Amino acid sequence: MNILLLGSGGREHALAWKMAQSDLLSALYIAPGNAGTSEVGINVDINPNDFDAVKNFVIENKIEMVVVGPEEPLVRGIKVYFLNDPFVAHIPVIGPGKEGAMLEGSKEFAKEFMQRHNIPTARYFSVTAENIEEGYSFLDSLKAPYVLKADGLAAGKGVLILDNIDEAKKELKAMLGGKFGDAGNTVVIEEFLSGIELSVFVLTDGHAALILPEAKDYKRIGENDTGLNTGGMGAVSPVPFAGSDFMDKVKERIVHPTIEGLKEDNIPYKGFIFLGLMNVDGDPYVIEYNVRMGDPESEVVIPRIKSDLVDLFRAVASGELKSKSLDVDSRTATTVMLVSGGYPGSYEKGKEITGFDKVQNCILFHAGTKHDGEDIVTNGGRVIAVTAFGSDKNEALKVSYRNAGLIDFDKKYYRSDIGFDL
Ligand code: AMP
Ligand code: GLY
C-alpha cells in the first residue's frame, strides 16, 4: 500500500516510524516531513493545506491512503475536498470530516455536543459581542479562577485562566474585541476544574473504538510546570493514576457516549479522537477534544502499540475496526523534548545538531529539524523528542535523560523534571 502522511512534527515522525514497520506498506511519503521522517520514508515538499497539490501528488504517485497528522487540514475540510473530487473520492483519508473536526475547531460546538450527549465536562456559557453583559453575569456566578476560551483554533494560545474577576471581565472584552482574531468572535466561559490532567486517545471507524495507551504531557516551559505554555516538553505513558477503575469510567462515561453521539448526530468519523481529560477526585471530565493524535504524546503512545498501525488504519477505512484488537507494550515509555533556546518566544534556527552517533537504547523522534547539506540542523522551537522504554517511569526517564545529554546544538534546552508529579 502507498501511503501519504501529512505533517512535519514529532507526532508525524512517530506515525511514519511505526507505519514503516508494517509489511502492508509499499511506499511512504511525508508532506512536508522533517529530517527524521526522511529516514523512514520520502519527504515531499507540499503544504498539507494546499489540497490541490495534495490531490495531484496522490494521483501521480498512486497513493492508496492519506493519513492526516495535524488538525488544520481536517478543520479546513480535506475530507470533503477528496469526497467531492471523482479522481480521489475513493481514496481513504484517515481523519474526520469537517463536521467531526469541529470538535476541535470550535469550543462551542464541542461543549454543545457534550451537553447534548451527557458527557461530563465543566459548566459553561457561550458569549459573543451581542450578549457580553450575560457573560459578565455568568462570570459573577463562578468562583475564581476564571477560564476563558476563544472558540476557534488559536494555535494553542486561545485559553486564558485568570484569578481575578475584574481581569476576567477585561480579558473577555478584549477577546471579543479581536485579541485572538476571528477565533475569539465567540468565547466560551468555563467553570474551573481542579485536578490532574491526562490525554486519552481513541481510534475509531465511527462504530467501534479502540482505546490507545493514555499519556501525560508537560506543557509549560519551566520546571515544576511554570512559565509559558509550549507545544509540549515531554510525556509519560502509562499514567500511574489512570488505573483500571478510572479507565473504565473514561470508557463508559466519555468514549462510549462520544462515539454514540457522533452516530446520533449523523457525523461520520474515521480517525483519532484525543480526549484532554481532568481527573477530578477520581472522576474524568473532558477539558477538550482534539481530532488528531497529541504531540509529544504520540512519541510515547505510538511506540507502545505493538499492533500493525497500517492494518488498523485499513480497518478504520473499511469500517471493520470491530474485528481488531490492540496489542500494547506493558513497559513505560517516556520522552524528553529538546527545544531551541528562547522557545516558546523567539529563537534561532539552522543550528547544527550533533551526537546522533552517540545515543543508545532510545528512539529519536525529530520535530523541528531539516537537512542542510550533510548536516542536520534545527528548524523549529521543538527540535527532537528523546523516547526511551523502562520497566517503570524512573528507569525510562534515566535513559531518556542520558541520551538527551548526548544530542547537542547551540542553546539547547530541556526540562529535567518530566514525570515529577506522578
Ligand atoms: P485547552 O486548549 O482547552 O486544552 O486548554 C488549555 C489548558 O487550560 C488545558 O490543558 C488545561 O490545563 C487548562 N484548562 C482548560 N479548561 C479548563 C477548565 N475548565 N478547568 C481547569 N483548567 C482548564
Ligand atoms: N500535547 C497536546 C497537544 O498535542 O495538543
XYZ file of C-alpha atoms and ligand atoms in Angstrom:
450
model
C 0.000 0.000 0.000
C 1.242 3.506 -0.875
C 0.566 5.983 1.910
C 0.869 9.747 2.130
C 1.216 11.192 5.639
C 0.570 14.911 6.113
C 2.538 16.905 8.695
C 6.063 17.649 9.858
C 6.387 17.282 13.640
C 7.425 14.705 16.196
C 3.951 13.207 16.018
C 4.380 12.630 12.283
C 7.840 11.124 12.723
C 6.362 8.717 15.292
C 3.492 7.782 12.950
C 5.870 7.396 9.996
C 8.354 5.330 12.041
C 5.546 2.997 13.075
C 3.895 2.677 9.654
C 7.301 1.980 8.082
C 7.450 -1.239 10.151
C 4.324 -2.634 8.504
C 4.523 -5.449 5.955
C 1.485 -3.909 4.292
C 3.395 -0.775 3.320
C 4.922 -0.381 -0.125
C 5.890 3.298 -0.146
C 5.535 6.005 2.486
C 5.606 9.696 1.611
C 5.518 12.504 4.148
C 4.431 16.041 3.235
C 6.434 18.026 4.148
C 8.133 15.894 6.850
C 11.446 16.637 8.578
C 14.970 15.194 8.689
C 13.709 12.284 10.802
C 10.844 11.262 8.551
C 13.249 11.114 5.604
C 14.929 8.162 7.339
C 11.741 6.070 7.158
C 10.040 7.438 4.046
C 10.274 10.012 1.284
C 9.667 13.654 2.097
C 7.717 15.692 -0.447
C 7.675 19.458 -0.434
C 3.919 20.019 -0.242
C 1.966 22.170 2.214
C -0.726 19.942 3.823
C -3.243 22.795 3.493
C -2.739 23.032 -0.283
C -5.387 20.438 -1.153
C -4.899 20.766 -4.937
C -1.208 19.926 -4.566
C -2.017 17.024 -2.205
C -4.566 15.652 -4.675
C -2.202 15.891 -7.642
C 0.512 14.091 -5.705
C -1.966 11.360 -4.705
C -2.988 10.775 -8.320
C 0.527 10.926 -9.779
C 2.022 8.582 -7.181
C -0.832 6.068 -6.932
C -1.359 6.837 -3.236
C -3.901 4.474 -1.677
C -4.397 6.150 1.698
C -3.865 9.615 3.179
C -3.137 9.884 6.913
C -3.589 13.372 8.357
C -1.308 14.278 11.282
C -2.293 17.854 12.275
C -5.761 19.322 12.791
C -5.624 22.176 10.334
C -6.226 20.259 7.080
C -9.089 18.425 8.838
C -10.731 21.599 10.129
C -10.302 23.129 6.645
C -12.128 20.155 5.150
C -9.608 17.933 3.364
C -12.011 15.007 3.687
C -14.909 16.641 1.850
C -12.450 18.014 -0.714
C -11.432 14.437 -1.508
C -15.014 13.138 -1.453
C -16.120 15.803 -3.911
C -13.439 15.001 -6.478
C -14.183 11.973 -8.658
C -10.471 11.264 -9.177
C -9.740 10.810 -5.452
C -13.149 10.230 -3.840
C -12.289 6.535 -3.353
C -9.006 7.233 -1.509
C -9.464 6.834 2.258
C -8.427 9.795 4.367
C -7.657 8.882 7.987
C -9.136 11.777 9.935
C -12.653 13.160 10.418
C -14.648 15.287 8.005
C -15.247 18.975 8.502
C -18.119 18.489 10.937
C -16.295 15.940 13.095
C -13.259 18.228 13.099
C -15.445 20.919 14.681
C -14.960 19.024 17.958
C -11.538 20.683 17.915
C -12.250 23.597 15.570
C -14.988 25.111 17.732
C -15.015 25.008 21.537
C -18.702 25.994 21.483
C -19.568 23.120 19.138
C -17.666 20.717 21.410
C -19.435 21.991 24.552
C -22.876 21.709 22.908
C -22.008 18.194 21.754
C -21.007 17.170 25.269
C -24.091 18.730 26.816
C -26.365 17.027 24.267
C -24.831 13.629 24.949
C -24.367 13.907 28.728
C -20.592 13.766 28.607
C -19.010 15.102 31.816
C -17.368 18.498 31.292
C -17.113 21.853 33.061
C -20.229 24.075 33.193
C -20.039 26.806 30.567
C -21.640 29.801 28.927
C -21.035 30.932 25.371
C -20.639 34.660 24.672
C -20.435 36.955 21.643
C -20.238 40.757 21.473
C -24.072 40.803 21.493
C -24.539 39.189 24.906
C -21.399 40.296 26.712
C -23.455 41.516 29.708
C -24.767 37.972 30.216
C -21.163 36.834 30.030
C -20.241 39.193 32.864
C -23.165 37.839 34.931
C -22.044 34.260 34.320
C -18.522 35.188 35.452
C -20.063 36.725 38.613
C -21.805 33.407 39.309
C -18.496 31.489 39.263
C -15.711 31.202 41.802
C -12.115 32.107 40.834
C -10.106 31.146 38.836
C -11.964 32.001 35.618
C -11.455 30.108 32.351
C -11.945 31.926 29.018
C -11.592 30.081 25.729
C -11.556 31.538 22.229
C -13.999 29.417 20.227
C -11.812 28.831 17.164
C -8.305 27.496 16.521
C -5.775 29.879 18.082
C -2.525 27.901 17.789
C -2.869 26.640 21.372
C -2.914 30.172 22.780
C -6.654 30.806 22.977
C -7.231 29.770 26.607
C -6.816 32.225 29.484
C -7.053 31.323 33.179
C -7.464 34.365 35.402
C -7.513 34.701 39.189
C -9.301 37.994 39.395
C -12.890 38.808 38.351
C -12.114 42.313 37.047
C -9.257 40.982 34.980
C -11.500 38.185 33.657
C -14.110 40.732 32.511
C -11.436 42.898 30.915
C -9.977 39.914 29.036
C -13.428 38.752 27.944
C -13.971 42.153 26.356
C -10.504 42.085 24.742
C -11.078 38.597 23.312
C -14.438 39.597 21.838
C -12.714 42.715 20.530
C -10.293 40.676 18.414
C -7.372 39.806 20.744
C -7.172 36.366 19.084
C -8.574 37.476 15.732
C -11.704 35.784 14.447
C -11.034 32.766 16.696
C -12.375 34.898 19.567
C -15.595 36.143 17.967
C -17.235 33.668 20.317
C -15.778 32.997 23.760
C -16.637 30.038 25.968
C -16.527 30.843 29.694
C -15.971 27.736 31.794
C -16.086 26.715 35.388
C -12.561 25.859 36.602
C -11.941 22.164 37.202
C -9.369 21.275 39.804
C -7.489 18.024 39.328
C -4.706 16.390 37.339
C -4.734 16.222 33.532
C -4.084 13.361 31.162
C -4.580 12.560 27.496
C -6.537 9.566 26.265
C -6.550 8.561 22.598
C -9.174 6.685 20.646
C -9.036 5.260 17.127
C -12.482 4.838 15.597
C -14.175 3.938 12.327
C -17.340 5.654 13.554
C -18.724 2.463 15.092
C -16.077 0.563 17.028
C -13.421 2.295 19.118
C -10.002 1.158 20.260
C -8.648 2.963 23.305
C -4.920 3.527 22.829
C -2.442 3.874 25.710
C -3.018 7.039 27.752
C -0.283 9.618 28.390
C 0.530 12.689 30.414
C 2.249 15.614 28.766
C 4.088 18.594 30.247
C 3.035 21.814 28.561
C 4.885 24.541 30.458
C 8.396 25.630 29.504
C 9.728 25.731 33.070
C 10.386 23.135 35.740
C 7.538 22.387 38.148
C 5.069 23.416 35.438
C 5.933 27.095 35.481
C 6.258 29.707 32.738
C 4.695 29.932 29.316
C 2.713 27.220 27.581
C 4.518 25.294 24.841
C 3.507 22.638 22.348
C 4.700 20.094 24.943
C 8.044 19.454 26.667
C 7.807 15.750 27.409
C 5.426 12.880 28.066
C 4.974 9.667 30.020
C 2.852 6.589 29.232
C 1.204 4.783 31.011
C -0.111 7.254 33.586
C 0.034 5.762 37.097
C -3.129 7.495 38.337
C -5.166 6.177 35.405
C -5.826 2.735 36.846
C -8.422 0.306 35.505
C -11.259 1.827 37.604
C -10.572 5.264 36.197
C -10.140 3.984 32.632
C -13.432 2.055 32.913
C -15.131 5.354 33.784
C -13.451 7.015 30.796
C -14.764 4.274 28.546
C -18.334 4.276 29.897
C -18.841 7.971 30.554
C -16.817 9.507 27.737
C -15.634 7.222 24.922
C -18.876 5.301 24.504
C -21.203 8.353 24.574
C -18.841 10.240 22.244
C -18.977 7.516 19.573
C -22.752 7.072 20.041
C -23.213 10.857 19.987
C -21.404 11.168 16.673
C -23.682 8.460 15.248
C -26.837 10.086 16.604
C -25.767 13.423 15.144
C -25.008 11.776 11.769
C -21.363 12.751 11.875
C -19.245 10.064 10.191
C -15.867 9.851 11.919
C -12.878 7.778 10.870
C -9.714 8.701 12.682
C -8.223 9.623 16.025
C -10.050 11.316 18.878
C -7.828 12.885 21.517
C -9.557 13.404 24.862
C -7.928 16.037 27.036
C -9.209 14.938 30.451
C -9.128 16.208 34.004
C -9.152 13.628 36.786
C -11.263 15.336 39.472
C -11.166 13.176 42.609
C -11.164 10.003 40.522
C -13.813 11.112 38.026
C -12.945 12.017 34.424
C -14.122 15.301 32.835
C -13.454 16.416 29.269
C -11.360 19.599 29.071
C -11.135 19.460 25.288
C -11.481 17.263 22.250
C -8.809 17.174 19.572
C -9.301 15.354 16.297
C -5.737 14.077 15.894
C -3.006 12.492 17.965
C -1.178 14.570 20.573
C 2.357 15.823 20.364
C 4.543 14.864 22.289
C 2.106 12.179 23.494
C 2.469 10.335 20.162
C 6.165 9.919 20.867
C 5.309 7.657 23.845
C 1.909 6.253 22.809
C 2.811 5.069 19.288
C 5.960 3.148 20.334
C 3.874 1.278 22.948
C 1.498 -0.009 20.266
C 2.649 -3.431 19.099
C -0.173 -3.963 16.587
C 0.351 -3.096 12.919
C -0.812 0.509 12.556
C -1.344 0.270 8.795
C -3.571 -2.749 9.360
C -5.580 -0.733 11.914
C -5.880 2.224 9.508
C -7.094 -0.129 6.797
C -9.769 -1.422 9.171
C -10.749 2.157 10.046
C -11.142 2.957 6.349
C -13.246 -0.132 5.585
C -15.364 0.136 8.747
C -14.070 -3.172 10.117
C -12.311 -1.928 13.236
C -14.626 -4.095 15.332
C -12.652 -7.172 14.275
C -9.362 -5.690 15.535
C -7.786 -5.598 18.956
C -4.834 -3.706 20.271
C -1.591 -5.240 21.452
C 0.216 -2.885 23.847
C 3.731 -2.955 25.310
C 3.326 -3.015 29.100
C 6.578 -1.152 29.694
C 6.691 2.575 30.437
C 7.754 4.953 27.673
C 8.994 8.467 28.379
C 10.027 11.265 26.079
C 12.015 14.433 26.729
C 11.730 17.267 24.213
C 14.887 19.159 23.270
C 13.959 22.718 22.306
C 15.663 25.799 20.881
C 16.773 28.395 23.459
C 14.160 31.157 23.651
C 11.209 28.918 22.735
C 8.207 29.414 23.055
C 9.278 33.015 22.443
C 11.623 33.899 19.598
C 14.529 31.560 18.834
C 17.085 30.947 16.110
C 17.011 28.169 13.540
C 19.725 26.477 11.485
C 21.915 25.269 14.401
C 23.866 22.115 13.607
C 22.727 19.107 15.672
C 25.414 16.634 16.772
C 25.626 13.435 18.799
C 23.440 11.167 16.663
C 26.247 8.580 16.657
C 26.476 8.581 20.473
C 22.901 7.789 21.567
C 21.927 4.300 22.705
C 18.726 2.453 23.614
C 16.464 5.325 22.658
C 14.338 6.440 19.724
C 14.868 9.966 18.449
C 11.706 11.486 17.033
C 12.516 14.600 15.063
C 10.223 17.624 15.298
C 11.841 20.837 14.017
C 14.809 19.504 12.050
C 15.938 19.568 8.430
C 18.890 18.576 6.299
C 21.414 21.234 5.368
C 23.879 19.537 3.051
C 25.482 16.777 5.117
C 24.275 18.256 8.404
C 21.011 18.041 10.281
C 20.077 21.449 11.661
C 17.366 22.879 13.910
C 14.291 24.133 12.108
C 11.766 24.920 14.844
C 11.152 25.530 18.535
C 10.696 21.889 19.437
C 13.622 20.044 17.863
C 13.891 16.380 18.883
C 11.987 14.138 21.306
C 14.147 11.534 23.043
C 11.999 8.468 23.770
C 13.046 5.504 25.906
C 11.458 2.454 27.499
C 11.857 1.171 31.048
C 10.193 -1.203 33.477
C 8.916 1.913 35.242
C 8.886 5.681 34.787
C 12.185 6.260 36.602
C 14.079 3.693 34.585
C 12.736 5.026 31.276
C 13.478 8.637 32.236
C 17.047 7.750 33.174
C 17.642 6.531 29.604
C 15.778 9.454 28.003
C 17.873 11.916 30.024
C 21.195 10.178 29.427
C 20.612 10.425 25.677
C 19.113 13.928 25.867
C 22.530 14.987 27.180
C 24.326 13.449 24.186
C 22.394 15.205 21.432
C 23.682 18.745 21.202
C 23.055 22.049 19.478
C 23.681 25.688 20.337
C 21.264 26.944 23.053
C 19.655 23.527 23.580
C 17.155 23.474 26.466
C 15.046 20.752 28.040
C 13.095 20.269 31.216
C 14.828 17.982 33.667
C 11.692 17.172 35.708
C 9.414 15.298 33.291
C 7.205 12.954 35.319
C 7.915 14.889 38.541
C 4.264 14.857 39.666
C 3.500 11.181 39.035
P -7.473 23.649 26.139
O -6.866 24.371 24.986
O -8.953 23.616 26.160
O -6.825 22.301 26.348
O -6.986 24.438 27.452
C -5.625 24.659 27.705
C -5.309 24.301 29.138
O -6.082 25.102 30.034
C -5.669 22.876 29.496
O -4.666 21.990 29.161
C -5.889 22.981 30.985
O -4.651 22.924 31.661
C -6.459 24.347 31.159
N -7.926 24.301 31.245
C -8.792 24.372 30.216
N -10.065 24.310 30.637
C -10.004 24.194 31.980
C -11.008 24.091 32.995
N -12.311 24.121 32.737
N -10.574 23.964 34.284
C -9.248 23.956 34.567
N -8.277 24.068 33.658
C -8.634 24.183 32.368
N 0.140 17.770 23.692
C -1.060 18.461 23.460
C -1.482 18.536 22.046
O -0.988 17.841 21.192
O -2.370 19.329 21.765
